[in-house]
Amino acid sequence: MTADRRTLLALFSIAFGLRILFAAIIGTQPGFNPNLVTSSARYAQEISSGFDWVKEPVSPQAPGYPMLLSIAFLLSGGRPWAGIILQAILGALTVIVVYRLGEKLGGKTCGAIAAIWLSLYANHILFANILLRDILACLLLVLLIHLLARPFSQMRYATFSSLVYAALVHVEPLYLLLFPAIAVFLLVKATRHALLNLQYFFLFTGFLLILSLPWTIRNYAVYRQPIPISLEAVDYLRLAPGVQKEKREALDTAAEGARRMSRIQQFRSNTVEFWRVTRFRAEELSEQARASGRTGEKAWSLRHNLINMVSYGLLLPLFALGIIFAIREKNRVGLVIAATTFIYCAIRVWSFGSERARLPVEPFIILLAFYAVFQIIDKVRKQPTET
């Protein structure tokens, strides 16, 4: 076994072992609720129990994660712990991709340190013990950026990137809103040749449409309307207004108070929540926010605040430095990571902001933070010594 493969195996084993250990020890404590029964888990149980979900409206949720979870349930006889093992595997695979991406960004050592940090990252370990799609979405997003971060040299890279992006939007349709940015990037930066960029763009887009056809056809058979991916996608793209009309009217009524609230105020408030490091006091909501049905978040425990300050808060200044270094050094990988982080942030905070919302881009924050650390170390070493 080569040294590189030993590194990959070690990183995977550490990440997987920590997540299983957390589930086995802390996750079984009386005060901890692992949330094994989620909407995704119920959807997965429906899929694994028969084929009624093909012809009947079962859930407005995107099918990607429930389908993968249903395979784990089928193999284990429906035991919820199979989902936790699946989550641990997905989390460990994310660590591997972060190592490879960090290798491109700042070298093997930078990638290894960033991967180890993500292995130990409390937020990532916590959500690996909840049957939600966030860990899978995080893996697919990091893998997509890993593929896009270097110039395409063969058609298969565009095809595989399209496959990963199709899987991502079938897990979380919110990422459909990233397509304009991806399209511009492919047309401008896929290679150094404009004609090749155009070819890669059409290949990426065409393959994406082909991969999206099966579930769109299923949705048309169920809802009698051309709904891409799921009803969630309809909400994000504001399509097919006739679907779930009663639900939409109820949501419109609930959001009446929120509409009175300035969009700028909402954006500012959600941005603070997205990047929040600590919460020592309960969230104070305005009358408009309460009228929209929002409930304020409780103050975090001292342990929660301390863990977040150490694992995440310390990285934020370094993350900002990493962006500056990436701009100065014209580091393509660093610039792609930074742009993805802020575009995702803008999309998320337009609707809401929270720790969970930040989860998919936390690997990028870690990567740029340690890229800054190694840039500083290199610059210190290169300084001429005084005689």
Short mmCIF file of C-alpha atoms in Angstrom, two decimals:
data_model
loop_
_atom_site.label_atom_id
_atom_site.label_comp_id
_atom_site.label_asym_id
_atom_site.label_seq_id
_atom_site.Cartn_x
_atom_site.Cartn_y
_atom_site.Cartn_z
CA MET A 1 0.00 0.00 0.00
CA THR A 2 1.37 3.41 -0.99
CA ALA A 3 1.89 6.23 1.49
CA ASP A 4 -0.96 8.18 -0.10
CA ARG A 5 -3.40 5.31 0.33
CA ARG A 6 -2.30 4.82 3.92
CA THR A 7 -3.04 8.51 4.56
CA LEU A 8 -6.49 8.18 3.01
CA LEU A 9 -7.24 5.03 5.03
CA ALA A 10 -6.07 6.68 8.26
CA LEU A 11 -8.19 9.79 7.67
CA PHE A 12 -11.25 7.72 6.81
CA SER A 13 -10.78 5.48 9.86
CA ILE A 14 -10.38 8.43 12.25
CA ALA A 15 -13.44 10.25 10.93
CA PHE A 16 -15.63 7.15 10.76
CA GLY A 17 -14.53 5.90 14.17
CA LEU A 18 -15.18 9.23 15.92
CA ARG A 19 -18.69 9.47 14.50
CA ILE A 20 -19.58 5.92 15.48
CA LEU A 21 -18.03 6.44 18.92
CA PHE A 22 -20.07 9.62 19.41
CA ALA A 23 -23.24 7.76 18.43
CA ALA A 24 -22.46 4.81 20.68
CA ILE A 25 -21.48 6.77 23.80
CA ILE A 26 -22.87 10.30 23.77
CA GLY A 27 -25.73 9.65 21.36
CA THR A 28 -27.28 7.11 23.74
CA GLN A 29 -27.23 9.40 26.78
CA PRO A 30 -30.72 10.24 28.19
CA GLY A 31 -30.26 13.97 27.60
CA PHE A 32 -29.30 13.59 23.95
CA ASN A 33 -31.92 13.07 21.24
CA PRO A 34 -30.31 11.67 18.08
CA ASN A 35 -33.47 12.31 16.04
CA LEU A 36 -33.47 8.96 14.29
CA VAL A 37 -37.07 9.50 13.19
CA THR A 38 -37.00 12.44 10.78
CA SER A 39 -39.01 13.30 7.68
CA SER A 40 -36.17 11.85 5.60
CA ALA A 41 -36.26 8.61 7.61
CA ARG A 42 -40.04 8.32 7.18
CA TYR A 43 -39.70 8.94 3.45
CA ALA A 44 -36.97 6.29 3.26
CA GLN A 45 -39.21 3.81 5.09
CA GLU A 46 -41.95 4.47 2.51
CA ILE A 47 -39.51 3.80 -0.32
CA SER A 48 -38.17 0.60 1.26
CA SER A 49 -41.65 -0.77 1.99
CA GLY A 50 -42.91 -0.94 -1.61
CA PHE A 51 -43.44 0.97 -4.85
CA ASP A 52 -46.45 3.13 -3.96
CA TRP A 53 -44.15 6.17 -3.78
CA VAL A 54 -43.60 5.94 -7.54
CA LYS A 55 -47.21 6.73 -8.41
CA GLU A 56 -48.43 8.59 -5.32
CA PRO A 57 -47.39 11.92 -3.72
CA VAL A 58 -45.51 10.77 -0.62
CA SER A 59 -43.38 13.76 0.36
CA PRO A 60 -42.51 17.22 -0.99
CA GLN A 61 -38.88 16.49 -0.14
CA ALA A 62 -36.24 15.80 -2.79
CA PRO A 63 -35.73 12.04 -3.29
CA GLY A 64 -31.93 11.78 -3.28
CA TYR A 65 -31.13 11.28 0.40
CA PRO A 66 -34.25 9.22 1.28
CA MET A 67 -33.44 6.82 -1.58
CA LEU A 68 -29.90 6.31 -0.30
CA LEU A 69 -31.19 5.93 3.25
CA SER A 70 -33.79 3.39 2.08
CA ILE A 71 -30.96 1.17 0.78
CA ALA A 72 -29.42 1.18 4.27
CA PHE A 73 -32.81 0.28 5.74
CA LEU A 74 -33.32 -2.55 3.23
CA LEU A 75 -29.90 -4.03 4.00
CA SER A 76 -30.46 -3.83 7.77
CA GLY A 77 -34.10 -4.82 7.99
CA GLY A 78 -35.25 -1.28 8.75
CA ARG A 79 -33.00 -0.63 11.76
CA PRO A 80 -32.45 3.12 12.35
CA TRP A 81 -28.82 2.53 13.35
CA ALA A 82 -28.10 1.62 9.72
CA GLY A 83 -28.77 5.27 8.95
CA ILE A 84 -26.20 6.37 11.55
CA ILE A 85 -23.60 4.07 9.98
CA LEU A 86 -24.45 5.54 6.57
CA GLN A 87 -24.06 9.06 7.97
CA ALA A 88 -20.67 8.14 9.45
CA ILE A 89 -19.51 6.80 6.08
CA LEU A 90 -20.67 9.96 4.30
CA GLY A 91 -18.91 12.13 6.88
CA ALA A 92 -15.68 10.14 6.53
CA LEU A 93 -15.84 10.41 2.73
CA THR A 94 -16.23 14.17 3.09
CA VAL A 95 -13.00 14.23 5.08
CA ILE A 96 -11.24 12.36 2.24
CA VAL A 97 -12.46 14.85 -0.39
CA VAL A 98 -11.42 17.77 1.84
CA TYR A 99 -7.93 16.25 2.01
CA ARG A 100 -7.76 16.10 -1.80
CA LEU A 101 -9.11 19.62 -2.18
CA GLY A 102 -6.68 20.93 0.45
CA GLU A 103 -3.88 19.19 -1.41
CA LYS A 104 -4.74 21.29 -4.48
CA LEU A 105 -5.12 24.43 -2.40
CA GLY A 106 -1.97 24.44 -0.29
CA GLY A 107 -0.21 21.08 -0.47
CA LYS A 108 -0.45 17.70 1.26
CA THR A 109 0.20 19.00 4.77
CA CYS A 110 -2.46 21.70 4.43
CA GLY A 111 -4.95 19.12 3.15
CA ALA A 112 -4.12 16.65 5.93
CA ILE A 113 -4.47 19.22 8.73
CA ALA A 114 -7.77 20.52 7.30
CA ALA A 115 -9.07 16.96 6.98
CA ILE A 116 -8.11 16.11 10.58
CA TRP A 117 -9.79 19.30 11.80
CA LEU A 118 -12.99 18.35 9.97
CA SER A 119 -12.74 14.84 11.45
CA LEU A 120 -12.81 16.39 14.92
CA TYR A 121 -15.27 19.16 14.05
CA ALA A 122 -18.12 19.08 16.57
CA ASN A 123 -20.86 20.39 14.28
CA HIS A 124 -20.05 17.84 11.58
CA ILE A 125 -19.97 14.98 14.10
CA LEU A 126 -23.27 16.10 15.64
CA PHE A 127 -25.19 16.19 12.35
CA ALA A 128 -23.73 12.84 11.35
CA ASN A 129 -25.91 11.43 14.15
CA ILE A 130 -29.14 12.92 12.82
CA LEU A 131 -30.83 11.39 9.79
CA LEU A 132 -30.88 14.56 7.73
CA ARG A 133 -29.55 15.20 4.24
CA ASP A 134 -27.04 17.88 5.28
CA ILE A 135 -24.03 15.55 5.53
CA LEU A 136 -24.68 14.09 2.07
CA ALA A 137 -25.21 17.59 0.63
CA CYS A 138 -21.93 18.68 2.23
CA LEU A 139 -20.08 15.74 0.66
CA LEU A 140 -21.51 16.39 -2.81
CA LEU A 141 -20.85 20.14 -2.67
CA VAL A 142 -17.21 19.64 -1.64
CA LEU A 143 -16.79 17.00 -4.35
CA LEU A 144 -18.31 19.34 -6.96
CA ILE A 145 -15.92 22.15 -6.03
CA HIS A 146 -13.04 19.66 -6.06
CA LEU A 147 -13.94 18.85 -9.68
CA LEU A 148 -14.51 22.46 -10.76
CA ALA A 149 -11.43 23.86 -9.02
CA ARG A 150 -9.03 22.79 -11.74
CA PRO A 151 -9.37 23.51 -15.49
CA PHE A 152 -11.12 20.73 -17.41
CA SER A 153 -8.77 18.70 -19.60
CA GLN A 154 -11.17 15.99 -20.79
CA MET A 155 -14.86 15.69 -21.55
CA ARG A 156 -15.31 13.11 -18.81
CA TYR A 157 -14.56 15.74 -16.15
CA ALA A 158 -17.51 17.84 -17.33
CA THR A 159 -19.70 14.74 -17.46
CA PHE A 160 -18.76 13.59 -13.96
CA SER A 161 -19.16 17.13 -12.60
CA SER A 162 -22.65 17.22 -14.08
CA LEU A 163 -23.42 13.85 -12.46
CA VAL A 164 -22.31 15.14 -9.05
CA TYR A 165 -24.30 18.35 -9.46
CA ALA A 166 -27.40 16.40 -10.53
CA ALA A 167 -27.06 14.25 -7.41
CA LEU A 168 -26.64 17.39 -5.30
CA VAL A 169 -29.82 19.08 -6.56
CA HIS A 170 -31.73 15.81 -6.11
CA VAL A 171 -30.60 15.84 -2.47
CA GLU A 172 -31.15 19.57 -1.82
CA PRO A 173 -32.95 21.52 -4.61
CA LEU A 174 -31.73 24.81 -3.14
CA TYR A 175 -28.51 24.23 -5.09
CA LEU A 176 -30.42 24.81 -8.32
CA LEU A 177 -29.89 28.48 -7.49
CA LEU A 178 -26.14 27.90 -7.87
CA PHE A 179 -26.55 26.99 -11.54
CA PRO A 180 -26.20 30.56 -12.92
CA ALA A 181 -22.86 30.94 -11.10
CA ILE A 182 -21.69 27.52 -12.31
CA ALA A 183 -22.75 28.37 -15.87
CA VAL A 184 -20.79 31.63 -15.85
CA PHE A 185 -17.78 29.85 -14.37
CA LEU A 186 -17.84 27.14 -17.05
CA LEU A 187 -18.19 29.68 -19.86
CA VAL A 188 -15.31 31.80 -18.55
CA LYS A 189 -12.95 29.59 -16.52
CA ALA A 190 -13.47 25.93 -17.47
CA THR A 191 -10.36 26.18 -19.68
CA ARG A 192 -8.32 28.96 -21.29
CA HIS A 193 -10.12 28.55 -24.62
CA ALA A 194 -13.55 30.11 -25.17
CA LEU A 195 -14.70 27.49 -27.70
CA LEU A 196 -13.80 24.62 -25.38
CA ASN A 197 -15.57 26.40 -22.52
CA LEU A 198 -18.73 26.55 -24.62
CA GLN A 199 -18.49 22.84 -25.39
CA TYR A 200 -18.01 21.95 -21.73
CA PHE A 201 -20.94 24.16 -20.74
CA PHE A 202 -23.32 22.46 -23.20
CA LEU A 203 -22.06 19.02 -22.18
CA PHE A 204 -22.53 19.81 -18.48
CA THR A 205 -26.01 21.30 -19.02
CA GLY A 206 -27.19 18.60 -21.42
CA PHE A 207 -26.11 15.77 -19.15
CA LEU A 208 -27.78 17.52 -16.20
CA LEU A 209 -31.08 17.71 -18.10
CA ILE A 210 -30.86 14.03 -19.06
CA LEU A 211 -30.22 13.00 -15.45
CA SER A 212 -33.13 15.13 -14.24
CA LEU A 213 -35.64 13.65 -16.69
CA PRO A 214 -36.62 10.42 -14.83
CA TRP A 215 -37.86 12.12 -11.67
CA THR A 216 -39.45 14.96 -13.65
CA ILE A 217 -41.43 12.37 -15.64
CA ARG A 218 -42.47 10.68 -12.39
CA ASN A 219 -43.61 14.04 -10.98
CA TYR A 220 -45.63 14.78 -14.11
CA ALA A 221 -47.37 11.41 -13.76
CA VAL A 222 -48.17 12.15 -10.09
CA TYR A 223 -48.98 15.89 -10.14
CA ARG A 224 -49.94 16.36 -13.81
CA GLN A 225 -47.49 19.24 -13.99
CA PRO A 226 -43.83 19.40 -15.13
CA ILE A 227 -42.23 19.66 -11.69
CA PRO A 228 -38.43 19.38 -11.66
CA ILE A 229 -37.07 17.14 -8.89
CA SER A 230 -39.60 17.89 -6.12
CA LEU A 231 -42.10 20.35 -4.69
CA GLU A 232 -39.19 21.92 -2.81
CA ALA A 233 -37.70 22.88 -6.15
CA VAL A 234 -41.02 24.46 -7.07
CA ASP A 235 -40.80 26.63 -3.95
CA TYR A 236 -37.24 27.69 -4.74
CA LEU A 237 -37.88 28.36 -8.42
CA ARG A 238 -41.42 29.74 -7.95
CA LEU A 239 -42.85 27.35 -10.54
CA ALA A 240 -46.18 25.51 -10.92
CA PRO A 241 -48.34 27.78 -8.72
CA GLY A 242 -51.25 25.33 -8.83
CA VAL A 243 -49.43 22.64 -6.85
CA GLN A 244 -50.38 22.47 -3.18
CA LYS A 245 -52.46 25.61 -3.54
CA GLU A 246 -53.95 25.36 -0.06
CA LYS A 247 -50.53 24.91 1.50
CA ARG A 248 -49.20 27.92 -0.37
CA GLU A 249 -52.15 30.07 0.72
CA ALA A 250 -51.48 29.06 4.33
CA LEU A 251 -47.82 29.93 3.95
CA ASP A 252 -48.71 33.27 2.38
CA THR A 253 -50.98 34.06 5.33
CA ALA A 254 -48.28 33.09 7.82
CA ALA A 255 -45.73 35.20 5.98
CA GLU A 256 -47.94 38.30 5.93
CA GLY A 257 -46.16 39.74 8.95
CA ALA A 258 -42.75 38.89 7.57
CA ARG A 259 -43.50 40.76 4.35
CA ARG A 260 -43.96 43.92 6.38
CA MET A 261 -40.44 43.49 7.65
CA SER A 262 -37.75 45.07 5.54
CA ARG A 263 -35.89 42.56 3.38
CA ILE A 264 -32.66 44.32 4.28
CA GLN A 265 -33.37 43.79 7.99
CA GLN A 266 -34.08 40.11 7.38
CA PHE A 267 -30.93 39.74 5.33
CA ARG A 268 -28.84 41.42 8.03
CA SER A 269 -30.38 39.33 10.81
CA ASN A 270 -29.97 36.06 8.90
CA THR A 271 -26.38 36.91 8.01
CA VAL A 272 -25.57 37.34 11.70
CA GLU A 273 -27.20 33.97 12.45
CA PHE A 274 -25.33 32.29 9.60
CA TRP A 275 -21.90 33.39 10.85
CA ARG A 276 -22.74 33.31 14.57
CA VAL A 277 -20.01 32.02 16.90
CA THR A 278 -21.73 32.25 20.31
CA ARG A 279 -25.18 32.78 21.77
CA PHE A 280 -25.23 33.65 25.45
CA ARG A 281 -28.77 35.08 25.38
CA ALA A 282 -32.02 33.87 23.89
CA GLU A 283 -32.85 35.29 20.48
CA GLU A 284 -35.06 38.37 20.58
CA LEU A 285 -37.59 38.48 17.75
CA SER A 286 -39.43 41.48 16.40
CA GLU A 287 -43.22 41.55 16.23
CA GLN A 288 -43.04 41.01 12.47
CA ALA A 289 -40.85 37.94 12.88
CA ARG A 290 -43.19 36.47 15.50
CA ALA A 291 -46.15 37.20 13.23
CA SER A 292 -44.48 35.15 10.50
CA GLY A 293 -44.43 32.11 12.80
CA ARG A 294 -40.75 32.14 13.75
CA THR A 295 -39.69 30.98 17.21
CA GLY A 296 -36.63 32.44 18.86
CA GLU A 297 -33.63 30.23 19.52
CA LYS A 298 -32.70 29.56 23.13
CA ALA A 299 -29.34 30.55 24.61
CA TRP A 300 -26.64 27.97 24.03
CA SER A 301 -25.05 26.10 26.90
CA LEU A 302 -21.58 27.08 28.09
CA ARG A 303 -20.17 23.88 26.59
CA HIS A 304 -21.81 24.63 23.23
CA ASN A 305 -20.42 28.18 23.22
CA LEU A 306 -16.90 27.05 24.15
CA ILE A 307 -16.82 24.26 21.57
CA ASN A 308 -18.05 26.61 18.85
CA MET A 309 -15.51 29.29 19.78
CA VAL A 310 -12.61 26.84 19.63
CA SER A 311 -13.61 24.77 16.60
CA TYR A 312 -15.15 27.54 14.47
CA GLY A 313 -14.66 31.00 15.95
CA LEU A 314 -10.85 30.79 15.91
CA LEU A 315 -10.96 29.97 12.20
CA LEU A 316 -12.91 33.03 11.04
CA PRO A 317 -10.01 35.56 11.13
CA LEU A 318 -7.79 33.01 9.40
CA PHE A 319 -10.54 32.37 6.85
CA ALA A 320 -10.54 36.08 5.97
CA LEU A 321 -6.74 36.00 5.68
CA GLY A 322 -6.98 32.94 3.46
CA ILE A 323 -9.23 34.83 1.05
CA ILE A 324 -6.72 37.71 0.93
CA PHE A 325 -3.85 35.31 0.24
CA ALA A 326 -5.86 33.53 -2.46
CA ILE A 327 -6.53 36.86 -4.18
CA ARG A 328 -2.90 37.99 -3.92
CA GLU A 329 -1.49 34.66 -5.09
CA LYS A 330 -4.23 34.23 -7.73
CA ASN A 331 -4.86 30.77 -6.34
CA ARG A 332 -7.65 29.37 -8.52
CA VAL A 333 -8.71 26.75 -5.98
CA GLY A 334 -8.85 29.28 -3.15
CA LEU A 335 -10.83 31.75 -5.24
CA VAL A 336 -13.35 29.09 -6.27
CA ILE A 337 -13.76 28.00 -2.62
CA ALA A 338 -14.22 31.60 -1.41
CA ALA A 339 -16.70 32.46 -4.17
CA THR A 340 -18.74 29.32 -3.47
CA THR A 341 -18.85 30.10 0.25
CA PHE A 342 -20.18 33.63 -0.22
CA ILE A 343 -22.64 32.75 -3.00
CA TYR A 344 -24.03 29.95 -0.83
CA CYS A 345 -24.19 32.34 2.14
CA ALA A 346 -26.14 34.90 0.10
CA ILE A 347 -28.64 32.27 -1.05
CA ARG A 348 -29.09 30.82 2.43
CA VAL A 349 -29.43 34.04 4.39
CA TRP A 350 -32.05 35.33 1.97
CA SER A 351 -34.30 32.69 3.50
CA PHE A 352 -32.75 31.90 6.89
CA GLY A 353 -29.44 31.50 8.66
CA SER A 354 -28.34 29.02 11.30
CA GLU A 355 -25.59 26.61 12.31
CA ARG A 356 -27.21 23.88 10.25
CA ALA A 357 -27.40 26.17 7.21
CA ARG A 358 -23.65 26.82 7.49
CA LEU A 359 -22.71 23.12 7.62
CA PRO A 360 -22.08 22.53 3.86
CA VAL A 361 -19.52 25.36 3.61
CA GLU A 362 -17.74 24.76 6.92
CA PRO A 363 -15.15 22.55 5.16
CA PHE A 364 -14.35 25.54 2.93
CA ILE A 365 -13.88 27.79 5.98
CA ILE A 366 -11.50 25.21 7.47
CA LEU A 367 -9.56 24.86 4.21
CA LEU A 368 -9.01 28.58 3.66
CA ALA A 369 -8.12 29.08 7.34
CA PHE A 370 -5.32 26.51 7.21
CA TYR A 371 -4.24 27.75 3.79
CA ALA A 372 -3.67 31.12 5.50
CA VAL A 373 -1.70 29.44 8.30
CA PHE A 374 0.67 27.75 5.86
CA GLN A 375 1.01 30.90 3.78
CA ILE A 376 2.08 32.80 6.91
CA ILE A 377 4.56 30.05 7.81
CA ASP A 378 6.04 30.11 4.31
CA LYS A 379 6.42 33.89 4.36
CA VAL A 380 8.12 33.80 7.77
CA ARG A 381 10.57 31.16 6.55
CA LYS A 382 11.39 33.18 3.44
CA GLN A 383 12.24 36.36 5.33
CA PRO A 384 15.98 37.11 5.09
CA THR A 385 17.80 36.65 8.39
CA GLU A 386 19.77 39.56 9.81
CA THR A 387 23.50 39.04 10.00
#
